[in-house]
Amino acid sequence: MAQAEDAVQPLLQQFQQLFFISKIAGILPQDLEKFRSRNLLEKSRNGMIYMLSTLILYVVLYNILIYSFGEEDRSLKASQSTLTFVIGLFLTYIGLIMMVSDQLTALRNQGRIGELYERIRLVDERLYKEGCVMDNSTIGRRIRIMLIMTVIFELSILVSTYVKLVDYSQWMSLLWIVSAIPTFINTLDKIWFAVSLYALKERFEAINATLEELVDTHEKHKLWLRGNQEVPPPLDSSQPPQYDSNLEYLYKELGGMDIGSIGKSSVSGSGKNKVAPVAHSMNSFGEAIDAASRKPPPPPLATNMVHESELGNAAKVEEKLNNLCQVHDEICEIGKALNELWSYPILSLMAYGFLIFTAQLYFLYCATQYQSIPSLFRSAKNPFITVIVLSYTSGKCVYLIYLSWKTSQASKRTGISLHKCGVVADDNLLYEIVNHLSLKLLNHSVDFSACGFFTLDMETLYGVSGGITSYLIILIQFNLAAQQAKEAIQTFNSLNDTAGLVGAATDMDNISSTLRDFVTTTMTPAV
Amino acid sequence: MSPNTWVIEMPTQKTRSHPYPRRISPYRPPVLNRDAFSRDAPPMPARNHDHPVFEDIRTILSVLKASGLMPIYEQVSDYEVGPPTKTNEFYSFFVRGVVHALTIFNVYSLFTPISAQLFFSYRETDNVNQWIELLLCILTYTLTVFVCAHNTTSMLRIMNEILQLDEEVRRQFGANLSQNFGFLVKFLVGITACQAYIIVLKIYAVQGEITPTSYILLAFYGIQNGLTATYIVFASALLRIVYIRFHFINQLLNGYTYGQQHRRKEGGARARRQRGDVNPNVNPALMEHFPEDSLFIYRMHNKLLRIYKGINDCCNLILVSFLGYSFYTVTTNCYNLFVQITGKGMVSPNILQWCFAWLCLHVSLLALLSRSCGLTTTEANATSQILARVYAKSKEYQNIIDKFLTKSIKQEVQFTAYGFFAIDNSTLFKIFSAVTTYLVILIQFKQLEDSKVEDPVPEQT
């Protein structure tokens, strides 16, 4: 136990920079010193006060921003349709709502987040005991990449908008910097979620890899056994000939596939649904696998020790499989807890993503038609900045959805890997164990959802993109119709004005009656 | 749920006579069920009839009984209800007849100018909207009455099944499964207040003298709405009852999961020292109870699923029509609210309040319904998930587990609205997103209309 504790590095070690930045930005209330020294997330009263004060500061600043930049909007309200105005108002505040929900949730969860990482550490220890060591360094790299990406995106949006579209002669324009705060804070918060999720996914994959490794060692063990017994390959031809000829084509197919699938699955664990080929080629076509995996020819003396397969001993392997299954369940539970902690922020992020994406595109359309748009969405005036904003917003949402989807996929793949074990060992007792455990695995569900309203998977992504498209079409159609109606009325009114003027003129001068005739005849059809 | 919710119960006189002497309730009395053990088994057999069944939902039941939606059943024993007596049956029949007569009268007056004074508005579309709303309300309520009358026997059967289940639980565990159903009374009061408020608002809004016919119309409209809402609350309460039972067996099963077993091994010694007086030999024997308990749990689960299905069958149609009705109401009221707020002219406080009252009523009902359905469905599905966490050493136990898990693979538990869609939290989400879409379209159309109507006006003057 103590040895495992030493060997397993806590996941939070990789979070140092992220925690420091989040602490300064006021996203997490936990104690900084304790985190530095012991990698623990603990409640802290000072942190809470600091966080609340930053929250209030941000809200006040943002409102000042809206107020000071809203002067243009006030003239806009008169000219614009009420719906656009109301939607605009809602859109300006959704960012703030998102930020506030993030911070309040972090406050509410401050005790539980630490627990979560503690549970992950325990899982790591158990995994270590089963012989798979988690490497957390990739996570540290990931965090750094995400942080850099965030800063690049935020800065490029902020600077380009400021330079191109904000009147920076006034000092009040510096307030524009505040407009980046909500998205920045939200992204930092989501990096926590994404990285933790990624860590869970890695753990699922580690379990899968361990199972596949068992399969591999057993295969090698079998080969080695066969090598030891000096069984000549022609022994297989002693099988009934009709069986052989019937399956000749299959044998060829599978033999061809095996070279790829075995090599791949042992390295990256990405060979999906290739249970059958491996199994059959092993059990019925021993010589096929001989031919296929000849490239690493096992030196008989050295493999004497190495190829002692665990799968041969059902009683021993049962313990291991049982433990792996329990760890799998524990990771699923952690995943659920993680999802629950971040359920409201994710819901608000998704709402934000949907609204902002639609709005940005709609306002881009409006800007190309030289219509006025709310001042906070001035980035839509420039297509290039719009592209950056859109990719930033959608990147956040899509990455989270993608990662959730991938994680639940990885958790479901464990069953496949488990069955590979059963198939390779080809042992009745082991089969029973595998069947029992795979039934259990089937019931370990980890589905990520936003408050139960919708699950985070590719289907939802598809639905959301469909929703954005249809809303855009509706909005643009109505915008077009309103524009046409306005133009028609304007021409009608101007025509009336001219007609009225001309009519007044006729009283004085009869000559102009011809002009009036001319005007009415030429312009009436235009109406 | 906190993990260590185990309590060791001294067998009561009744349970001691039972073949399975030692039973463990997964509930800790002070935390989880407040009055689960207060009125416990021993005094029960003596007095039979003073303990009414379904005491928790008594208020709502009496309302439904009085309005003829529920049969006025006879209590045969503590755990059984019988069919209603002839008089009571006749009473329900009579009430339902009156309701149908009133409905016919209402529909008649809707199509004649008698009710014209109730339909006055600024625009033609508003009148049509109110009309449709009224018709939908009548339809929903009539359907409710018909379905209830039709399902009298199956409703009684469901109640009996629930009672039998309770009896079994009590016999084995001495636990009285009851929960605080305070929300029911709150909802009832809320519904009544809302409906009364709406009627008063309507009366104030009507200009001139109100004819008696209008009064009848309004009152009946209010009653219809209220009773439909009450029925929905009742359905949620039934679901909540089923939820508690599911939760009970899940808690029971939870004790056998590897996490709990592990903790028991670690904390067993300490726990025994702490509560040494309480039957110390229970802890080690725990896993040995598994076959008996699992058998009991499977049986309970199956029964509960049947009850769940039965409830679903009973209020299928009602739910569909109610969801349609409330979808329509929510949409029109949101629209009206928007028109009122953004309208250039006067803002009528009357209509504002009216819209708010409707929105509150329907949104809260929808939330209640979808939440109860979602909770129960998750809890029902959780059983197999919890069972998957039981790691037994012996083959025999593993086989028991496997059997249940295999059975539940294809057993999708869902509460559906007549098979059209499943009702859970996502339904709420879908309804609101649909409402938003319609609102955007409606408002855009209105603006288009306005811009066409507005601008020719200065030309005429």
Coordinates of C-alpha atoms in Angstrom, one line a residue, chain A residues 81-84 86-87 126 318-319 322 325-327 329-330 333 336 347 362 429 432-433 435-437 439-445 451-454 471 474-475 478-479 481-482 485 489 492-493 496, chain B residues 258 338 342 344 381 384-385 387-393 395 397-399 401-403 405-406 408-409 424-429 433 436-438 440-441 443-445 447-448 451-452 455-456 458-459:
Chain A
S81 CA -37.7 45.8 -34.3
T82 CA -38.3 44.9 -30.6
L83 CA -37.5 41.3 -31.1
T84 CA -34.0 42.0 -32.3
V86 CA -34.8 41.9 -26.8
I87 CA -32.8 39.1 -28.2
R126 CA -5.5 0.3 -7.5
E318 CA -10.3 -14.0 -11.9
E319 CA -9.0 -11.9 -9.1
N322 CA -12.6 -8.7 -10.8
C325 CA -14.0 -4.5 -13.2
Q326 CA -14.4 -2.9 -9.9
V327 CA -12.0 -0.1 -10.8
D329 CA -17.1 0.8 -12.0
E330 CA -15.3 3.2 -9.7
E333 CA -18.9 6.6 -10.7
K336 CA -20.9 10.6 -13.0
L347 CA -25.8 23.5 -19.5
Y362 CA -27.1 36.5 -37.9
L429 CA -13.9 -21.6 -16.4
E432 CA -17.9 -18.2 -17.2
I433 CA -16.0 -15.4 -15.4
N435 CA -19.6 -13.7 -19.1
H436 CA -20.4 -12.8 -15.5
L437 CA -18.1 -9.8 -15.6
L439 CA -22.8 -8.6 -17.8
K440 CA -21.6 -6.3 -15.0
L441 CA -19.7 -4.1 -17.3
L442 CA -22.9 -3.7 -19.4
N443 CA -24.5 -2.1 -16.4
H444 CA -21.7 0.3 -15.7
S445 CA -23.1 3.3 -17.5
C451 CA -28.7 18.2 -16.1
G452 CA -30.4 15.3 -17.7
F453 CA -31.9 17.5 -20.4
F454 CA -29.7 16.1 -23.2
Y471 CA -33.0 29.4 -36.6
I474 CA -36.0 31.7 -40.0
L475 CA -34.3 34.8 -38.8
F478 CA -37.9 37.4 -41.6
N479 CA -35.2 40.0 -41.8
A481 CA -39.2 40.2 -45.5
A482 CA -39.1 43.1 -43.0
A485 CA -41.7 45.7 -46.5
I489 CA -43.2 51.6 -47.7
F492 CA -44.6 54.5 -51.3
N493 CA -44.1 57.3 -48.9
N496 CA -46.7 60.3 -52.0
Chain B
Y258 CA -18.3 -4.4 -3.1
F338 CA -44.3 39.3 -25.1
T342 CA -43.2 45.2 -26.1
K344 CA -46.4 50.3 -28.0
N381 CA -33.0 1.4 -14.0
S384 CA -29.4 -3.5 -12.3
Q385 CA -26.6 -1.0 -12.1
L387 CA -26.6 -5.3 -8.7
A388 CA -23.6 -5.1 -11.1
R389 CA -21.6 -3.9 -8.2
V390 CA -22.2 -7.0 -6.1
Y391 CA -19.1 -9.2 -6.3
A392 CA -19.8 -12.6 -4.8
K393 CA -17.2 -15.2 -4.4
K395 CA -20.6 -19.4 -8.2
Y397 CA -24.3 -16.1 -6.0
Q398 CA -22.8 -15.1 -9.3
N399 CA -25.5 -17.1 -11.1
I401 CA -26.7 -12.0 -10.2
D402 CA -26.3 -13.0 -13.8
K403 CA -29.9 -14.1 -14.1
L405 CA -28.7 -8.8 -15.2
T406 CA -29.5 -10.9 -18.3
S408 CA -32.8 -6.7 -17.4
I409 CA -30.7 -6.2 -20.5
D424 CA -38.5 12.5 -18.3
N425 CA -36.3 15.6 -17.9
S426 CA -35.5 15.7 -21.6
T427 CA -39.2 16.1 -22.3
L428 CA -39.2 19.3 -20.4
F429 CA -36.3 20.5 -22.4
S433 CA -37.2 24.4 -27.0
T436 CA -39.1 29.0 -28.1
T437 CA -39.1 28.1 -31.8
Y438 CA -42.8 28.8 -32.1
V440 CA -39.8 33.3 -32.5
I441 CA -41.8 32.5 -35.5
I443 CA -43.3 37.2 -32.9
Q444 CA -41.6 37.6 -36.3
F445 CA -45.0 37.3 -38.0
Q447 CA -43.8 42.3 -36.4
L448 CA -44.2 41.8 -40.1
S451 CA -44.9 47.0 -40.0
K452 CA -47.4 46.5 -42.8
D455 CA -47.0 52.6 -42.0
P456 CA -50.0 53.2 -44.2
P458 CA -49.9 58.3 -41.6
E459 CA -50.7 58.4 -45.2

